[in-house]
Amino acid sequence: MTTNQSESHVLSKSCQYALRAVVYIAAHSTTTHLVGAQEMADGLDIPKHFLSKILQQLTRNQVISSTKGPHGGFFLSKENERITIDRIVEIMDGPGLFKACVLGLPQCSSTKPCPLHFQAVEYRDGLYNKLKRLNIKELALVVHQENIKI
Amino acid sequence: MTTNQSESHVLSKSCQYALRAVVYIAAHSTTTHLVGAQEMADGLDIPKHFLSKILQQLTRNQVISSTKGPHGGFFLSKENERITIDRIVEIMDGPGLFKACVLGLPQCSSTKPCPLHFQAVEYRDGLYNKLKRLNIKELALVVHQENIKI
DNA sequence: TTAATAAAGGATATAAGGGTCTTTTATTAG
DNA sequence: CTAATAAAAGACCCTTATATCCTTTATTAA
Ligand code: FES
Ligand code: FES
């Protein structure tokens, strides 16, 4: 068949890792035990140093919180828990993902649509609206209740 | 805000170019005039040599047809016109795009879902089903009738 | 105060996608 | 047959995402 092997994806690997890490922190951090980068890397099977970069980025953007030193690690503040999922995607993959034309045309609008606009936009916007309404706390709660894998 | 600049996407650039090229061929090739790579590169604002690679790949996979030499170029056979859009995506971006977990987990299923499975799957499967049912001829017809930009 | 710990930060390496250039092959007009 | 044309093919380079390593900073326990 001669395919390209390019294996495209909706979310970058960094973004996938970021989302899983946030859920992991929500699930495993307690007041007495903060989650370390090493622990997360092991638990999620993500390269530690790469994960660390992503965690730094999330911390800088105040999506997660951290403290250094012995028994240091990552956790979620109340403010963190109210961050919505679309924000994490925006930080990791940029603001364009849910705005850009599927065919890469410079503009995306219903008045000047590309050939696949109406096919793509219905679902694109649908997912975007869901992620905009879903915050970390809510996501973590469902994950816990349904015993969902990360 | 410190974003990543990674600008993720649903379809790879190669795939976007491929889809636009196919529509262009459908719109501009006649029995007396085949569409050349140069003409397409100009018309679609795609780097010529890169486009050529993509056209080669589409030809090898019998999505489009071509002849060499003077007045040579690309065109669509009756068989080509019946190719569905999902097939082009499959050739360019691999078969995984509409099957893989959005969070990159090794399995995607409703029985062992990831945290975003139900949010994402509706989007993913919805688009996939539309593209599976839409062939090149049909797409080109709509593009022509609605005077849609490529 | 010191040693240990863990995140933050910076520099660097690797792989893949995107893009360019040159040569070869097929086709056609003259 | 020859010259011109245009796709096919292969080699190559650039940029970016992914991944690794090393040093610095902050925190804690002793
Ligand atoms: S114009 Fe292409 S998706 Fe909207
Ligand atoms: S398991 Fe992640 S999208 Fe289905």
Short mmCIF file of C-alpha atoms (C1' of nucleotides) and ligand atoms in Angstrom, two decimals:
data_model
loop_
_atom_site.label_atom_id
_atom_site.label_comp_id
_atom_site.label_asym_id
_atom_site.label_seq_id
_atom_site.Cartn_x
_atom_site.Cartn_y
_atom_site.Cartn_z
CA MET A 1 0.00 0.00 0.00
CA THR A 2 3.01 2.31 0.38
CA THR A 3 1.90 4.52 3.24
CA ASN A 4 3.80 7.44 4.67
CA GLN A 5 4.44 6.15 8.18
CA SER A 6 3.79 9.67 9.35
CA GLU A 7 1.14 8.58 11.89
CA SER A 8 -0.53 11.90 12.35
CA HIS A 9 -2.36 12.70 15.54
CA VAL A 10 -4.77 15.19 16.98
CA LEU A 11 -2.68 16.00 20.03
CA SER A 12 1.11 16.15 20.18
CA LYS A 13 2.87 13.65 22.38
CA SER A 14 3.77 16.46 24.78
CA CYS A 15 0.10 17.28 25.11
CA GLN A 16 -0.90 13.65 25.61
CA TYR A 17 1.74 13.32 28.31
CA ALA A 18 0.63 16.56 29.93
CA LEU A 19 -3.00 15.47 30.15
CA ARG A 20 -2.13 12.07 31.55
CA ALA A 21 0.26 13.62 34.04
CA VAL A 22 -2.36 16.04 35.31
CA VAL A 23 -4.83 13.22 35.81
CA TYR A 24 -2.12 11.18 37.52
CA ILE A 25 -1.36 14.00 39.94
CA ALA A 26 -5.04 14.45 40.67
CA ALA A 27 -5.36 10.75 41.38
CA HIS A 28 -2.18 10.20 43.42
CA SER A 29 -1.29 13.35 45.32
CA THR A 30 -2.44 13.77 48.92
CA THR A 31 -1.61 16.33 51.60
CA THR A 32 1.04 13.97 53.00
CA HIS A 33 2.38 12.70 49.67
CA LEU A 34 3.26 14.85 46.70
CA VAL A 35 3.84 13.10 43.39
CA GLY A 36 7.41 13.08 42.09
CA ALA A 37 8.48 13.22 38.46
CA GLN A 38 10.18 9.84 38.78
CA GLU A 39 7.07 8.22 40.22
CA MET A 40 4.95 9.66 37.44
CA ALA A 41 7.41 8.64 34.75
CA ASP A 42 7.31 5.08 36.07
CA GLY A 43 3.56 5.01 36.58
CA LEU A 44 2.73 6.45 33.16
CA ASP A 45 5.64 4.95 31.23
CA ILE A 46 6.88 8.30 30.00
CA PRO A 47 10.60 9.23 29.66
CA LYS A 48 11.43 10.99 32.92
CA HIS A 49 13.43 13.93 31.59
CA PHE A 50 10.92 14.64 28.88
CA LEU A 51 8.10 14.49 31.38
CA SER A 52 10.01 16.88 33.64
CA LYS A 53 10.10 19.47 30.86
CA ILE A 54 6.37 19.18 30.42
CA LEU A 55 5.74 19.44 34.16
CA GLN A 56 7.88 22.58 34.28
CA GLN A 57 5.80 24.08 31.53
CA LEU A 58 2.56 23.21 33.28
CA THR A 59 3.90 24.69 36.52
CA ARG A 60 4.97 27.92 34.83
CA ASN A 61 1.49 28.22 33.40
CA GLN A 62 -0.06 27.51 36.79
CA VAL A 63 -1.87 24.40 35.69
CA ILE A 64 -0.16 22.37 38.41
CA SER A 65 1.82 23.33 41.52
CA SER A 66 5.16 22.09 42.84
CA THR A 67 7.59 22.29 45.72
CA LYS A 68 11.26 21.42 45.65
CA GLY A 69 13.40 19.48 48.07
CA PRO A 70 12.87 16.28 50.05
CA HIS A 71 9.26 15.12 49.92
CA GLY A 72 8.74 17.74 47.27
CA GLY A 73 6.78 17.06 44.14
CA PHE A 74 3.69 18.06 42.24
CA PHE A 75 0.15 18.66 43.42
CA LEU A 76 -3.01 20.54 42.50
CA SER A 77 -4.21 23.65 44.24
CA LYS A 78 -7.88 24.53 44.33
CA GLU A 79 -7.22 26.99 41.55
CA ASN A 80 -5.44 24.29 39.55
CA GLU A 81 -8.41 21.96 39.86
CA ARG A 82 -10.65 24.47 38.15
CA ILE A 83 -8.43 24.70 35.06
CA THR A 84 -10.26 23.34 32.04
CA ILE A 85 -8.83 20.72 29.70
CA ASP A 86 -8.87 22.95 26.66
CA ARG A 87 -6.43 25.25 28.48
CA ILE A 88 -3.89 22.43 28.80
CA VAL A 89 -4.24 21.66 25.11
CA GLU A 90 -3.81 25.33 24.32
CA ILE A 91 -0.63 25.55 26.38
CA MET A 92 0.92 22.44 24.88
CA ASP A 93 -0.25 22.60 21.28
CA GLY A 94 -1.05 26.23 20.78
CA PRO A 95 -4.36 28.04 20.35
CA GLY A 96 -4.79 27.07 16.70
CA LEU A 97 -5.83 23.43 17.01
CA PHE A 98 -9.53 24.03 17.44
CA LYS A 99 -9.60 27.06 15.19
CA ALA A 100 -7.55 26.05 12.19
CA CYS A 101 -8.83 24.69 8.89
CA VAL A 102 -8.41 20.90 8.55
CA LEU A 103 -6.90 21.40 5.15
CA GLY A 104 -4.49 24.03 6.43
CA LEU A 105 -6.06 26.94 4.58
CA PRO A 106 -5.30 30.35 6.11
CA GLN A 107 -8.91 31.01 7.06
CA CYS A 108 -11.65 28.79 8.41
CA SER A 109 -15.19 30.08 8.22
CA SER A 110 -18.62 28.92 7.15
CA THR A 111 -18.89 31.75 4.68
CA LYS A 112 -15.71 30.75 2.83
CA PRO A 113 -15.45 27.07 3.69
CA CYS A 114 -12.89 24.59 2.39
CA PRO A 115 -14.06 21.33 0.80
CA LEU A 116 -14.16 19.51 4.14
CA HIS A 117 -15.22 22.37 6.38
CA PHE A 118 -18.73 21.22 7.22
CA GLN A 119 -17.64 17.63 7.72
CA ALA A 120 -14.87 18.62 10.08
CA VAL A 121 -16.21 21.60 11.94
CA GLU A 122 -19.21 19.90 13.48
CA TYR A 123 -17.04 17.47 15.36
CA ARG A 124 -14.12 19.77 15.96
CA ASP A 125 -16.30 22.33 17.67
CA GLY A 126 -18.16 19.61 19.49
CA LEU A 127 -15.01 18.30 21.09
CA TYR A 128 -13.75 21.79 21.81
CA ASN A 129 -16.95 22.71 23.64
CA LYS A 130 -16.71 19.58 25.73
CA LEU A 131 -13.12 20.29 26.72
CA LYS A 132 -13.93 23.90 27.49
CA ARG A 133 -16.60 22.79 29.95
CA LEU A 134 -14.54 20.06 31.62
CA ASN A 135 -12.12 20.99 34.37
CA ILE A 136 -9.38 18.94 35.97
CA LYS A 137 -11.30 18.17 39.14
CA GLU A 138 -14.32 16.93 37.23
CA LEU A 139 -12.19 14.82 34.94
CA ALA A 140 -10.30 13.30 37.84
CA LEU A 141 -13.55 12.50 39.61
CA VAL A 142 -14.94 10.58 36.64
CA VAL A 143 -11.63 8.79 36.21
CA HIS A 144 -11.76 7.72 39.84
CA GLN A 145 -15.41 6.71 39.87
CA GLU A 146 -15.22 4.71 36.68
CA ASN A 147 -11.83 3.26 37.51
CA ILE A 148 -10.45 4.45 34.19
CA LYS A 149 -6.89 3.67 33.14
CA ILE A 150 -4.37 6.44 32.56
CA MET B 1 1.69 32.34 28.39
CA THR B 2 4.72 30.26 27.36
CA THR B 3 3.20 27.92 24.81
CA ASN B 4 4.97 25.21 22.93
CA GLN B 5 4.62 26.53 19.37
CA SER B 6 4.15 22.93 18.30
CA GLU B 7 0.91 23.67 16.40
CA SER B 8 -0.50 20.20 16.34
CA HIS B 9 -2.93 19.19 13.64
CA VAL B 10 -5.41 16.52 12.74
CA LEU B 11 -3.99 15.86 9.30
CA SER B 12 -0.34 16.08 8.32
CA LYS B 13 0.65 18.71 5.81
CA SER B 14 1.27 15.98 3.25
CA CYS B 15 -2.27 14.80 3.73
CA GLN B 16 -3.73 18.30 3.48
CA TYR B 17 -1.80 18.86 0.26
CA ALA B 18 -2.92 15.49 -1.09
CA LEU B 19 -6.58 16.23 -0.49
CA ARG B 20 -6.39 19.68 -2.02
CA ALA B 21 -4.47 18.32 -5.01
CA VAL B 22 -7.06 15.66 -5.68
CA VAL B 23 -9.85 18.22 -5.60
CA TYR B 24 -7.80 20.47 -7.86
CA ILE B 25 -7.31 17.70 -10.40
CA ALA B 26 -11.01 16.89 -10.31
CA ALA B 27 -11.82 20.55 -10.91
CA HIS B 28 -9.26 21.35 -13.61
CA SER B 29 -8.49 18.27 -15.68
CA THR B 30 -10.36 17.67 -18.93
CA THR B 31 -9.90 15.16 -21.74
CA THR B 32 -7.87 17.73 -23.67
CA HIS B 33 -5.96 19.19 -20.74
CA LEU B 34 -4.23 17.18 -18.04
CA VAL B 35 -3.11 19.02 -14.93
CA GLY B 36 0.64 19.42 -14.45
CA ALA B 37 2.50 19.45 -11.15
CA GLN B 38 3.72 22.97 -11.83
CA GLU B 39 0.24 24.26 -12.53
CA MET B 40 -1.06 22.67 -9.35
CA ALA B 41 1.82 23.97 -7.27
CA ASP B 42 1.08 27.47 -8.51
CA GLY B 43 -2.66 27.19 -8.14
CA LEU B 44 -2.57 25.71 -4.66
CA ASP B 45 0.52 27.52 -3.40
CA ILE B 46 2.33 24.31 -2.51
CA PRO B 47 6.11 23.78 -3.02
CA LYS B 48 6.36 22.04 -6.37
CA HIS B 49 8.86 19.32 -5.55
CA PHE B 50 7.12 18.42 -2.36
CA LEU B 51 3.80 18.25 -4.16
CA SER B 52 5.39 16.02 -6.78
CA LYS B 53 6.33 13.51 -4.11
CA ILE B 54 2.78 13.44 -2.88
CA LEU B 55 1.38 13.07 -6.38
CA GLN B 56 3.75 10.16 -6.98
CA GLN B 57 2.49 8.49 -3.86
CA LEU B 58 -1.13 9.01 -4.86
CA THR B 59 -0.39 7.63 -8.32
CA ARG B 60 1.34 4.55 -6.94
CA ASN B 61 -1.70 3.93 -4.77
CA GLN B 62 -4.03 4.43 -7.72
CA VAL B 63 -5.85 7.37 -6.22
CA ILE B 64 -5.00 9.49 -9.25
CA SER B 65 -3.65 8.69 -12.74
CA SER B 66 -0.83 10.22 -14.74
CA THR B 67 0.95 10.21 -18.07
CA LYS B 68 4.45 11.45 -18.80
CA GLY B 69 5.78 13.55 -21.65
CA PRO B 70 4.52 16.63 -23.44
CA HIS B 71 0.94 17.45 -22.51
CA GLY B 72 1.28 14.86 -19.80
CA GLY B 73 -0.02 15.38 -16.31
CA PHE B 74 -2.52 14.09 -13.80
CA PHE B 75 -6.16 13.14 -14.16
CA LEU B 76 -8.83 10.99 -12.57
CA SER B 77 -10.10 7.74 -14.04
CA LYS B 78 -13.61 6.53 -13.32
CA GLU B 79 -12.11 4.20 -10.74
CA ASN B 80 -10.19 7.08 -9.18
CA GLU B 81 -13.36 9.11 -8.81
CA ARG B 82 -14.91 6.43 -6.66
CA ILE B 83 -12.05 6.45 -4.13
CA THR B 84 -13.27 7.69 -0.77
CA ILE B 85 -11.62 10.47 1.19
CA ASP B 86 -10.73 8.28 4.17
CA ARG B 87 -8.58 6.20 1.83
CA ILE B 88 -6.46 9.23 0.96
CA VAL B 89 -6.04 10.02 4.64
CA GLU B 90 -5.09 6.41 5.28
CA ILE B 91 -2.45 6.49 2.56
CA MET B 92 -0.92 9.75 3.71
CA ASP B 93 -1.22 9.51 7.49
CA GLY B 94 -1.51 5.81 8.09
CA PRO B 95 -4.41 3.70 9.23
CA GLY B 96 -4.07 4.67 12.90
CA LEU B 97 -5.48 8.19 12.86
CA PHE B 98 -9.11 7.24 13.27
CA LYS B 99 -8.39 4.23 15.43
CA ALA B 100 -5.82 5.44 17.93
CA CYS B 101 -6.46 6.74 21.43
CA VAL B 102 -6.30 10.55 21.67
CA LEU B 103 -4.03 10.23 24.67
CA GLY B 104 -1.73 7.80 22.87
CA LEU B 105 -2.61 4.78 24.98
CA PRO B 106 -1.91 1.44 23.29
CA GLN B 107 -5.57 0.45 23.17
CA CYS B 108 -8.73 2.41 22.49
CA SER B 109 -12.03 0.81 23.41
CA SER B 110 -15.22 1.72 25.19
CA THR B 111 -14.71 -1.12 27.65
CA LYS B 112 -11.30 0.16 28.75
CA PRO B 113 -11.54 3.85 27.91
CA CYS B 114 -8.99 6.56 28.66
CA PRO B 115 -10.06 9.71 30.48
CA LEU B 116 -11.05 11.49 27.28
CA HIS B 117 -12.31 8.50 25.30
CA PHE B 118 -16.00 9.35 25.25
CA GLN B 119 -15.37 13.02 24.59
CA ALA B 120 -13.01 12.27 21.72
CA VAL B 121 -14.53 9.23 20.12
CA GLU B 122 -17.72 10.94 19.10
CA TYR B 123 -15.66 13.52 17.20
CA ARG B 124 -13.26 11.04 15.73
CA ASP B 125 -15.78 8.42 14.62
CA GLY B 126 -18.20 11.01 13.34
CA LEU B 127 -15.66 12.51 11.00
CA TYR B 128 -14.36 9.11 9.99
CA ASN B 129 -17.82 7.89 9.02
CA LYS B 130 -18.41 10.95 6.90
CA LEU B 131 -15.10 10.58 5.09
CA LYS B 132 -15.75 6.87 4.50
CA ARG B 133 -19.00 7.70 2.75
CA LEU B 134 -17.64 10.56 0.66
CA ASN B 135 -15.82 9.82 -2.59
CA ILE B 136 -13.72 12.10 -4.76
CA LYS B 137 -16.38 12.62 -7.42
CA GLU B 138 -18.99 13.60 -4.86
CA LEU B 139 -16.62 15.95 -3.10
CA ALA B 140 -15.56 17.60 -6.33
CA LEU B 141 -19.20 18.04 -7.33
CA VAL B 142 -20.06 19.87 -4.12
CA VAL B 143 -16.93 22.00 -4.43
CA HIS B 144 -17.97 22.97 -7.95
CA GLN B 145 -21.62 23.64 -7.16
CA GLU B 146 -20.90 25.69 -4.06
CA ASN B 147 -17.91 27.43 -5.63
CA ILE B 148 -15.74 26.42 -2.70
CA LYS B 149 -12.13 27.57 -2.50
CA ILE B 150 -9.31 25.03 -2.50
"C1'" DT C 1 25.17 24.34 58.99
"C1'" DT C 2 25.39 20.47 56.24
"C1'" DA C 3 23.89 16.63 53.38
"C1'" DA C 4 20.36 14.88 50.83
"C1'" DT C 5 16.57 15.50 47.91
"C1'" DA C 6 13.75 17.01 44.09
"C1'" DA C 7 12.27 20.52 40.87
"C1'" DA C 8 14.02 24.23 37.53
"C1'" DG C 9 16.73 25.30 33.88
"C1'" DG C 10 19.91 25.07 30.06
"C1'" DA C 11 22.45 22.72 26.55
"C1'" DT C 12 22.57 19.06 23.52
"C1'" DA C 13 21.31 14.82 20.81
"C1'" DT C 14 18.03 12.03 17.84
"C1'" DA C 15 14.18 11.10 14.74
"C1'" DA C 16 10.67 12.42 11.71
"C1'" DG C 17 8.29 15.51 8.85
"C1'" DG C 18 8.75 18.90 5.53
"C1'" DG C 19 11.15 20.68 1.59
"C1'" DT C 20 14.74 20.97 -2.35
"C1'" DC C 21 17.64 19.40 -6.08
"C1'" DT C 22 19.34 16.31 -9.67
"C1'" DT C 23 18.98 12.32 -12.58
"C1'" DT C 24 16.21 8.93 -15.00
"C1'" DT C 25 12.29 7.28 -17.61
"C1'" DA C 26 8.37 7.68 -20.54
"C1'" DT C 27 5.88 10.19 -24.11
"C1'" DT C 28 5.10 13.15 -27.92
"C1'" DA C 29 5.86 16.52 -31.72
"C1'" DG C 30 8.62 17.45 -35.46
"C1'" DC D 1 15.42 9.45 -34.78
"C1'" DT D 2 15.82 13.57 -32.07
"C1'" DA D 3 14.59 17.21 -29.03
"C1'" DA D 4 11.54 18.72 -25.80
"C1'" DT D 5 8.51 17.81 -22.14
"C1'" DA D 6 6.78 16.12 -17.79
"C1'" DA D 7 6.36 12.56 -14.34
"C1'" DA D 8 9.16 9.11 -11.48
"C1'" DA D 9 12.77 8.33 -8.57
"C1'" DG D 10 16.48 8.95 -5.48
"C1'" DA D 11 19.67 11.70 -2.72
"C1'" DC D 12 19.97 15.26 0.18
"C1'" DC D 13 19.08 19.21 3.58
"C1'" DC D 14 16.38 21.98 7.05
"C1'" DT D 15 13.28 22.49 10.78
"C1'" DT D 16 10.75 20.81 14.59
"C1'" DA D 17 9.21 17.45 17.97
"C1'" DT D 18 10.98 14.24 20.90
"C1'" DA D 19 14.30 12.82 24.17
"C1'" DT D 20 18.54 12.98 27.17
"C1'" DC D 21 22.03 14.92 30.13
"C1'" DC D 22 24.12 18.09 33.29
"C1'" DT D 23 24.09 22.03 36.36
"C1'" DT D 24 21.61 25.13 39.48
"C1'" DT D 25 18.19 26.38 42.90
"C1'" DA D 26 15.07 25.58 46.61
"C1'" DT D 27 13.63 22.82 50.53
"C1'" DT D 28 14.00 19.68 54.28
"C1'" DA D 29 15.91 16.71 57.90
"C1'" DA D 30 19.44 15.97 60.92
S1 FES E 1 -12.34 26.14 6.16
FE1 FES E 1 -11.39 24.23 6.30
S2 FES E 1 -12.21 23.46 8.14
FE2 FES E 1 -13.14 25.40 7.99
S1 FES E 2 -9.12 5.01 24.88
FE1 FES E 2 -8.40 7.02 24.54
S2 FES E 2 -9.67 7.69 22.93
FE2 FES E 2 -10.38 5.67 23.26
#
